[in-house]
Short mmCIF file of C-alpha atoms in Angstrom, two decimals:
data_model
loop_
_atom_site.label_atom_id
_atom_site.label_comp_id
_atom_site.label_asym_id
_atom_site.label_seq_id
_atom_site.Cartn_x
_atom_site.Cartn_y
_atom_site.Cartn_z
CA UNK A 1 30.12 -12.49 -7.39
CA UNK A 2 27.70 -9.65 -6.89
CA UNK A 3 28.27 -7.80 -3.67
CA UNK A 4 25.89 -5.69 -1.59
CA UNK A 5 27.82 -3.65 0.95
CA UNK A 6 26.67 -3.53 4.56
CA UNK A 7 27.31 -0.73 7.02
CA UNK A 8 28.81 -1.92 10.28
CA UNK A 9 26.11 -2.31 12.90
CA UNK A 10 26.50 0.15 15.68
CA UNK A 11 25.27 -0.33 19.21
CA UNK A 12 23.61 2.79 20.55
CA UNK A 13 22.87 3.97 24.06
CA UNK A 14 19.38 4.78 25.25
CA UNK A 15 19.11 8.12 27.09
CA UNK A 16 16.18 9.90 28.67
CA UNK A 17 15.56 12.11 25.61
CA UNK A 18 15.32 9.12 23.29
CA UNK A 19 11.59 9.19 22.88
CA UNK A 20 11.08 12.90 22.15
CA UNK A 21 9.16 13.72 19.02
CA UNK A 22 11.89 15.55 17.08
CA UNK A 23 14.46 13.55 15.14
CA UNK A 24 17.45 15.72 16.18
CA UNK A 25 16.72 14.79 19.79
CA UNK A 26 16.46 11.13 18.87
CA UNK A 27 19.72 11.23 17.00
CA UNK A 28 21.52 13.07 19.80
CA UNK A 29 20.35 10.39 22.24
CA UNK A 30 22.76 7.89 20.78
CA UNK A 31 26.47 7.48 21.36
CA UNK A 32 27.66 5.75 18.19
CA UNK A 33 30.92 3.86 18.58
CA UNK A 34 31.70 4.49 14.93
CA UNK A 35 30.80 8.22 14.97
CA UNK A 36 27.40 9.48 13.90
CA UNK A 37 27.14 10.14 10.20
CA UNK A 38 25.73 13.43 8.92
CA UNK A 39 23.87 11.43 6.28
CA UNK A 40 22.99 7.73 6.21
CA UNK A 41 25.10 5.68 3.84
CA UNK A 42 23.38 3.15 1.59
CA UNK A 43 23.36 -0.37 2.99
CA UNK A 44 23.86 -2.04 -0.36
CA UNK A 45 23.64 -1.49 -4.09
CA UNK A 46 20.12 -2.71 -4.52
CA UNK A 47 20.18 -3.07 -8.29
CA UNK A 48 22.89 -5.70 -8.05
CA UNK A 49 20.63 -8.28 -6.35
CA UNK A 50 17.78 -8.32 -8.86
CA UNK A 51 16.70 -11.53 -10.55
CA UNK A 52 14.49 -12.83 -13.33
CA UNK A 53 12.69 -15.26 -11.01
CA UNK A 54 12.13 -15.60 -7.27
CA UNK A 55 14.87 -18.23 -7.00
CA UNK A 56 17.28 -16.12 -9.03
CA UNK A 57 16.64 -13.11 -6.79
CA UNK A 58 16.96 -15.11 -3.55
CA UNK A 59 20.14 -16.84 -4.77
CA UNK A 60 21.72 -13.46 -5.48
CA UNK A 61 20.73 -12.16 -2.05
CA UNK A 62 22.37 -15.25 -0.54
CA UNK A 63 25.49 -14.90 -2.68
CA UNK A 64 25.78 -11.30 -1.53
CA UNK A 65 25.69 -12.37 2.11
CA UNK A 66 22.38 -10.67 2.88
CA UNK A 67 20.39 -13.88 3.27
CA UNK A 68 22.51 -15.95 5.64
CA UNK A 69 20.13 -18.42 7.26
CA UNK A 70 18.82 -21.53 5.53
CA UNK A 71 15.51 -20.95 7.34
CA UNK A 72 15.10 -17.49 5.84
CA UNK A 73 16.21 -18.61 2.40
CA UNK A 74 13.67 -21.43 2.34
CA UNK A 75 10.86 -19.10 3.48
CA UNK A 76 11.75 -16.56 0.78
CA UNK A 77 11.80 -19.27 -1.87
CA UNK A 78 8.33 -20.40 -0.82
CA UNK A 79 6.67 -16.97 -1.31
CA UNK A 80 6.92 -15.51 -4.81
CA UNK A 81 7.13 -11.72 -4.80
CA UNK A 82 5.32 -11.55 -8.16
CA UNK A 83 2.07 -12.37 -6.32
CA UNK A 84 2.45 -9.32 -4.08
CA UNK A 85 3.14 -6.55 -6.58
CA UNK A 86 0.69 -4.75 -8.85
CA UNK A 87 -0.41 -6.59 -11.98
CA UNK A 88 1.47 -4.10 -14.15
CA UNK A 89 4.70 -5.04 -12.32
CA UNK A 90 4.40 -8.80 -12.60
CA UNK A 91 6.93 -9.04 -15.43
CA UNK A 92 10.64 -8.41 -15.03
CA UNK A 93 10.15 -5.75 -12.34
CA UNK A 94 8.56 -8.19 -9.86
CA UNK A 95 11.97 -9.53 -8.83
CA UNK A 96 13.93 -6.30 -9.01
CA UNK A 97 15.80 -5.54 -5.81
CA UNK A 98 14.08 -2.21 -5.36
CA UNK A 99 10.91 -0.90 -3.73
CA UNK A 100 7.76 -0.81 -5.86
CA UNK A 101 4.56 1.23 -5.42
CA UNK A 102 1.49 -0.75 -4.41
CA UNK A 103 -0.95 2.16 -4.37
CA UNK A 104 -2.42 4.36 -1.62
CA UNK A 105 0.94 6.09 -1.18
CA UNK A 106 2.62 2.88 -0.01
CA UNK A 107 5.33 0.60 -1.37
CA UNK A 108 6.54 -2.96 -1.08
CA UNK A 109 10.09 -2.76 0.27
CA UNK A 110 13.11 -3.88 -1.71
CA UNK A 111 13.95 -7.58 -1.29
CA UNK A 112 17.30 -6.78 0.32
CA UNK A 113 15.48 -4.87 3.06
CA UNK A 114 13.11 -7.77 3.68
CA UNK A 115 16.11 -10.09 3.86
CA UNK A 116 17.79 -7.78 6.39
CA UNK A 117 14.66 -7.76 8.55
CA UNK A 118 14.38 -11.56 8.47
CA UNK A 119 18.00 -11.96 9.58
CA UNK A 120 17.48 -9.52 12.46
CA UNK A 121 14.28 -11.20 13.66
CA UNK A 122 15.28 -14.86 13.33
CA UNK A 123 17.51 -15.01 16.48
CA UNK A 124 14.74 -14.15 18.98
CA UNK A 125 12.44 -16.67 17.29
CA UNK A 126 15.08 -19.38 17.59
CA UNK A 127 15.76 -18.45 21.23
CA UNK A 128 12.07 -18.49 22.13
CA UNK A 129 11.66 -21.88 20.43
CA UNK A 130 14.56 -23.29 22.42
CA UNK A 131 13.36 -21.87 25.73
CA UNK A 132 9.75 -23.03 25.35
CA UNK A 133 9.55 -25.78 22.70
CA UNK A 134 5.79 -26.23 22.99
CA UNK A 135 4.79 -22.55 22.98
CA UNK A 136 3.44 -20.84 19.87
CA UNK A 137 5.58 -18.06 18.44
CA UNK A 138 3.82 -14.76 17.74
CA UNK A 139 4.89 -12.23 15.12
CA UNK A 140 3.36 -8.82 14.40
CA UNK A 141 3.84 -7.25 10.96
CA UNK A 142 2.93 -3.56 11.21
CA UNK A 143 2.12 -1.93 7.89
CA UNK A 144 1.67 -5.22 6.08
CA UNK A 145 1.10 -3.45 2.75
CA UNK A 146 0.55 -6.06 0.05
CA UNK A 147 1.08 -8.95 2.48
CA UNK A 148 4.42 -10.22 1.19
CA UNK A 149 6.57 -10.24 4.32
CA UNK A 150 3.62 -11.40 6.43
CA UNK A 151 3.39 -14.47 4.19
CA UNK A 152 7.15 -15.07 4.45
CA UNK A 153 6.88 -14.97 8.25
CA UNK A 154 3.99 -17.39 7.92
CA UNK A 155 6.16 -19.88 6.03
CA UNK A 156 8.76 -19.67 8.78
CA UNK A 157 6.30 -20.67 11.53
CA UNK A 158 3.74 -22.77 9.65
CA UNK A 159 2.84 -26.22 10.96
CA UNK A 160 5.84 -28.51 10.97
CA UNK A 161 4.05 -31.06 8.82
CA UNK A 162 3.71 -28.47 6.04
CA UNK A 163 7.37 -27.42 6.07
CA UNK A 164 9.43 -28.68 3.17
CA UNK A 165 12.51 -28.74 5.37
CA UNK A 166 12.72 -29.38 9.11
CA UNK A 167 13.64 -26.33 11.21
CA UNK A 168 14.02 -25.74 14.96
CA UNK A 169 11.40 -22.99 14.95
CA UNK A 170 8.19 -23.56 16.85
CA UNK A 171 4.91 -23.26 15.07
CA UNK A 172 3.34 -19.86 15.40
CA UNK A 173 0.90 -17.17 14.32
CA UNK A 174 1.54 -14.03 12.29
CA UNK A 175 -0.66 -10.95 12.49
CA UNK A 176 -0.48 -8.48 9.61
CA UNK A 177 -2.03 -5.09 10.30
CA UNK A 178 -2.50 -1.98 8.20
CA UNK A 179 -4.34 1.30 8.58
CA UNK A 180 -5.47 1.31 4.92
CA UNK A 181 -8.56 -0.91 4.37
CA UNK A 182 -7.75 -1.47 0.71
CA UNK A 183 -4.31 -2.82 1.61
CA UNK A 184 -5.75 -5.25 4.14
CA UNK A 185 -8.03 -6.55 1.39
CA UNK A 186 -5.12 -6.63 -1.08
CA UNK A 187 -3.02 -8.65 1.36
CA UNK A 188 -5.71 -11.29 1.73
CA UNK A 189 -6.23 -11.44 -2.03
CA UNK A 190 -2.52 -11.77 -2.73
CA UNK A 191 -1.98 -14.52 -0.17
CA UNK A 192 -4.84 -16.52 -1.66
CA UNK A 193 -3.03 -16.74 -5.01
CA UNK A 194 -0.47 -19.35 -3.96
CA UNK A 195 -0.20 -19.15 -0.16
CA UNK A 196 -3.84 -19.56 0.79
CA UNK A 197 -3.07 -22.44 3.12
CA UNK A 198 -1.55 -19.89 5.51
CA UNK A 199 -4.96 -18.23 5.86
CA UNK A 200 -6.90 -21.49 5.90
CA UNK A 201 -4.76 -22.85 8.73
CA UNK A 202 -4.95 -19.64 10.76
CA UNK A 203 -1.18 -19.25 10.63
CA UNK A 204 -1.61 -15.78 9.13
CA UNK A 205 -4.31 -13.20 9.85
CA UNK A 206 -4.80 -9.72 8.41
CA UNK A 207 -6.77 -6.95 10.05
CA UNK A 208 -7.39 -3.20 9.98
CA UNK A 209 -5.46 -1.50 12.79
CA UNK A 210 -3.54 1.68 13.58
CA UNK A 211 0.12 0.62 13.34
CA UNK A 212 1.18 3.03 16.09
CA UNK A 213 -1.10 1.18 18.52
CA UNK A 214 -0.21 -2.30 17.28
CA UNK A 215 -2.42 -5.26 18.11
CA UNK A 216 -2.49 -5.58 21.90
CA UNK A 217 -5.21 -8.24 21.84
CA UNK A 218 -2.63 -10.91 20.95
CA UNK A 219 0.45 -9.46 22.64
CA UNK A 220 3.14 -10.10 23.68
CA UNK A 221 5.09 -10.83 20.50
CA UNK A 222 8.42 -12.53 19.97
CA UNK A 223 9.09 -10.39 16.91
CA UNK A 224 7.64 -7.16 15.53
CA UNK A 225 8.38 -5.73 12.10
CA UNK A 226 7.39 -2.16 11.26
CA UNK A 227 7.29 -1.58 7.51
CA UNK A 228 7.07 2.23 7.53
CA UNK A 229 9.06 4.98 9.20
CA UNK A 230 7.92 6.14 12.63
CA UNK A 231 8.67 9.78 13.42
CA UNK A 232 9.79 8.67 16.88
CA UNK A 233 10.07 5.37 18.70
CA UNK A 234 6.61 3.78 19.12
CA UNK A 235 6.34 3.04 22.83
CA UNK A 236 3.05 1.19 22.53
CA UNK A 237 4.62 -1.29 20.13
CA UNK A 238 7.70 -1.68 22.31
CA UNK A 239 5.55 -2.62 25.28
CA UNK A 240 3.95 -5.34 23.14
CA UNK A 241 7.29 -7.14 22.86
CA UNK A 242 7.77 -10.20 25.01
CA UNK A 243 10.96 -10.23 27.12
CA UNK A 244 13.65 -11.46 24.76
CA UNK A 245 11.65 -10.22 21.78
CA UNK A 246 12.95 -7.93 19.05
CA UNK A 247 11.37 -5.19 16.98
CA UNK A 248 12.86 -3.88 13.74
CA UNK A 249 11.63 -0.36 12.99
CA UNK A 250 12.73 2.53 10.75
CA UNK A 251 12.74 5.84 12.61
CA UNK A 252 12.94 9.34 11.20
CA UNK A 253 10.87 12.08 9.53
CA UNK A 254 9.26 11.73 6.13
CA UNK A 255 11.83 12.89 3.58
CA UNK A 256 14.54 13.31 6.23
CA UNK A 257 17.30 11.21 7.75
CA UNK A 258 16.01 7.79 8.73
CA UNK A 259 17.68 4.77 10.31
CA UNK A 260 16.61 1.20 10.77
CA UNK A 261 16.80 0.21 14.44
CA UNK A 262 16.78 -3.14 16.17
CA UNK A 263 14.96 -2.82 19.50
CA UNK A 264 15.68 -5.68 21.89
CA UNK A 265 13.56 -6.21 24.99
CA UNK A 266 15.99 -7.23 27.72
CA UNK A 267 13.86 -6.66 30.81
CA UNK A 268 10.33 -6.80 32.19
CA UNK A 269 10.46 -4.05 34.76
CA UNK A 270 7.80 -2.15 32.83
CA UNK A 271 4.55 -3.11 31.23
CA UNK A 272 4.39 -6.23 29.09
CA UNK A 273 1.14 -5.91 27.17
CA UNK A 274 -0.86 -9.09 27.50
CA UNK A 275 0.92 -10.07 30.73
CA UNK A 276 1.19 -7.15 33.15
CA UNK A 277 0.25 -3.63 32.05
CA UNK A 278 0.24 -1.99 35.47
CA UNK A 279 3.82 -0.69 35.51
CA UNK A 280 3.93 1.63 32.51
CA UNK A 281 6.83 2.14 30.13
CA UNK A 282 10.40 1.61 31.40
CA UNK A 283 13.32 2.66 29.16
CA UNK A 284 15.70 0.27 30.91
CA UNK A 285 13.76 -2.67 29.48
CA UNK A 286 15.16 -2.00 26.01
CA UNK A 287 18.46 -1.93 24.18
CA UNK A 288 18.59 -0.18 20.80
CA UNK A 289 20.94 -0.82 17.91
CA UNK A 290 21.20 1.41 14.87
CA UNK A 291 21.50 -0.95 11.92
CA UNK A 292 21.66 1.18 8.75
CA UNK A 293 20.46 4.25 6.92
CA UNK A 294 17.16 3.79 5.09
CA UNK A 295 14.37 5.62 3.28
CA UNK A 296 10.80 4.52 4.03
CA UNK A 297 7.32 5.93 3.55
CA UNK A 298 5.88 7.32 6.82
CA UNK A 299 3.96 5.17 9.31
CA UNK A 300 0.43 6.52 9.00
CA UNK A 301 -1.34 7.43 12.21
CA UNK A 302 -5.11 7.66 12.55
CA UNK A 303 -6.51 10.99 13.69
#
């Protein structure tokens, strides 16, 4: 059986210097119970989870223990990655477990990274569905790129009558945003190939936005995915999380040491965008977990 080796997840402590702009300060703000590494170790051997088809790729990710949930596996099977890569990559490379360029200095992440994100974001979606069975889930995909993961999220929360298998997740809406106009257009075009019902139903929307600022018009969100590395923790996005919500975000400088973090909103003492924005940012509202070492393109910020 092909194996992809995970680093142990390490809980980290949030200190007052957490949100400074320099990565050394960010790194020093964490007490790692497994000792901080000088360099991030690879999460998994990406080339070992490649496939010839979408099903082959997803099956290997499941066999390797990266895709654990039946909900996530079904969503991944429903959205073929070949529709979200460049036309020149739609042969064997479409299902390689590696990142691929999509133009404009951006990439579509490796499938094992998408699977990791889905596993980290599923628990808050399940919890929110249990707590409020009739309330729509809301997901924000920052840096939607070619639209792939946005569409996968859409399959997770599409109308229950359209689901091939029954799941306990509420129905919901997914908002994919990108700062590059051409990528917003590409996302819409790609989704229309085989997943156009997600746009027609309003389950998925794409729009031009600065990822650092998020999409406050539809906040708060139960889950936020950031698909590019932020130089420091994006406070504006964190305040757009609903209490109980989770954000997965890579943090670190372009070309330097980067880590994927899981940001859990555990309190509402500070501002909750879309609910009460009068209190400002409160660090105690969040718990941060360093998940693994990564390498992402930078999260572009408008001037």
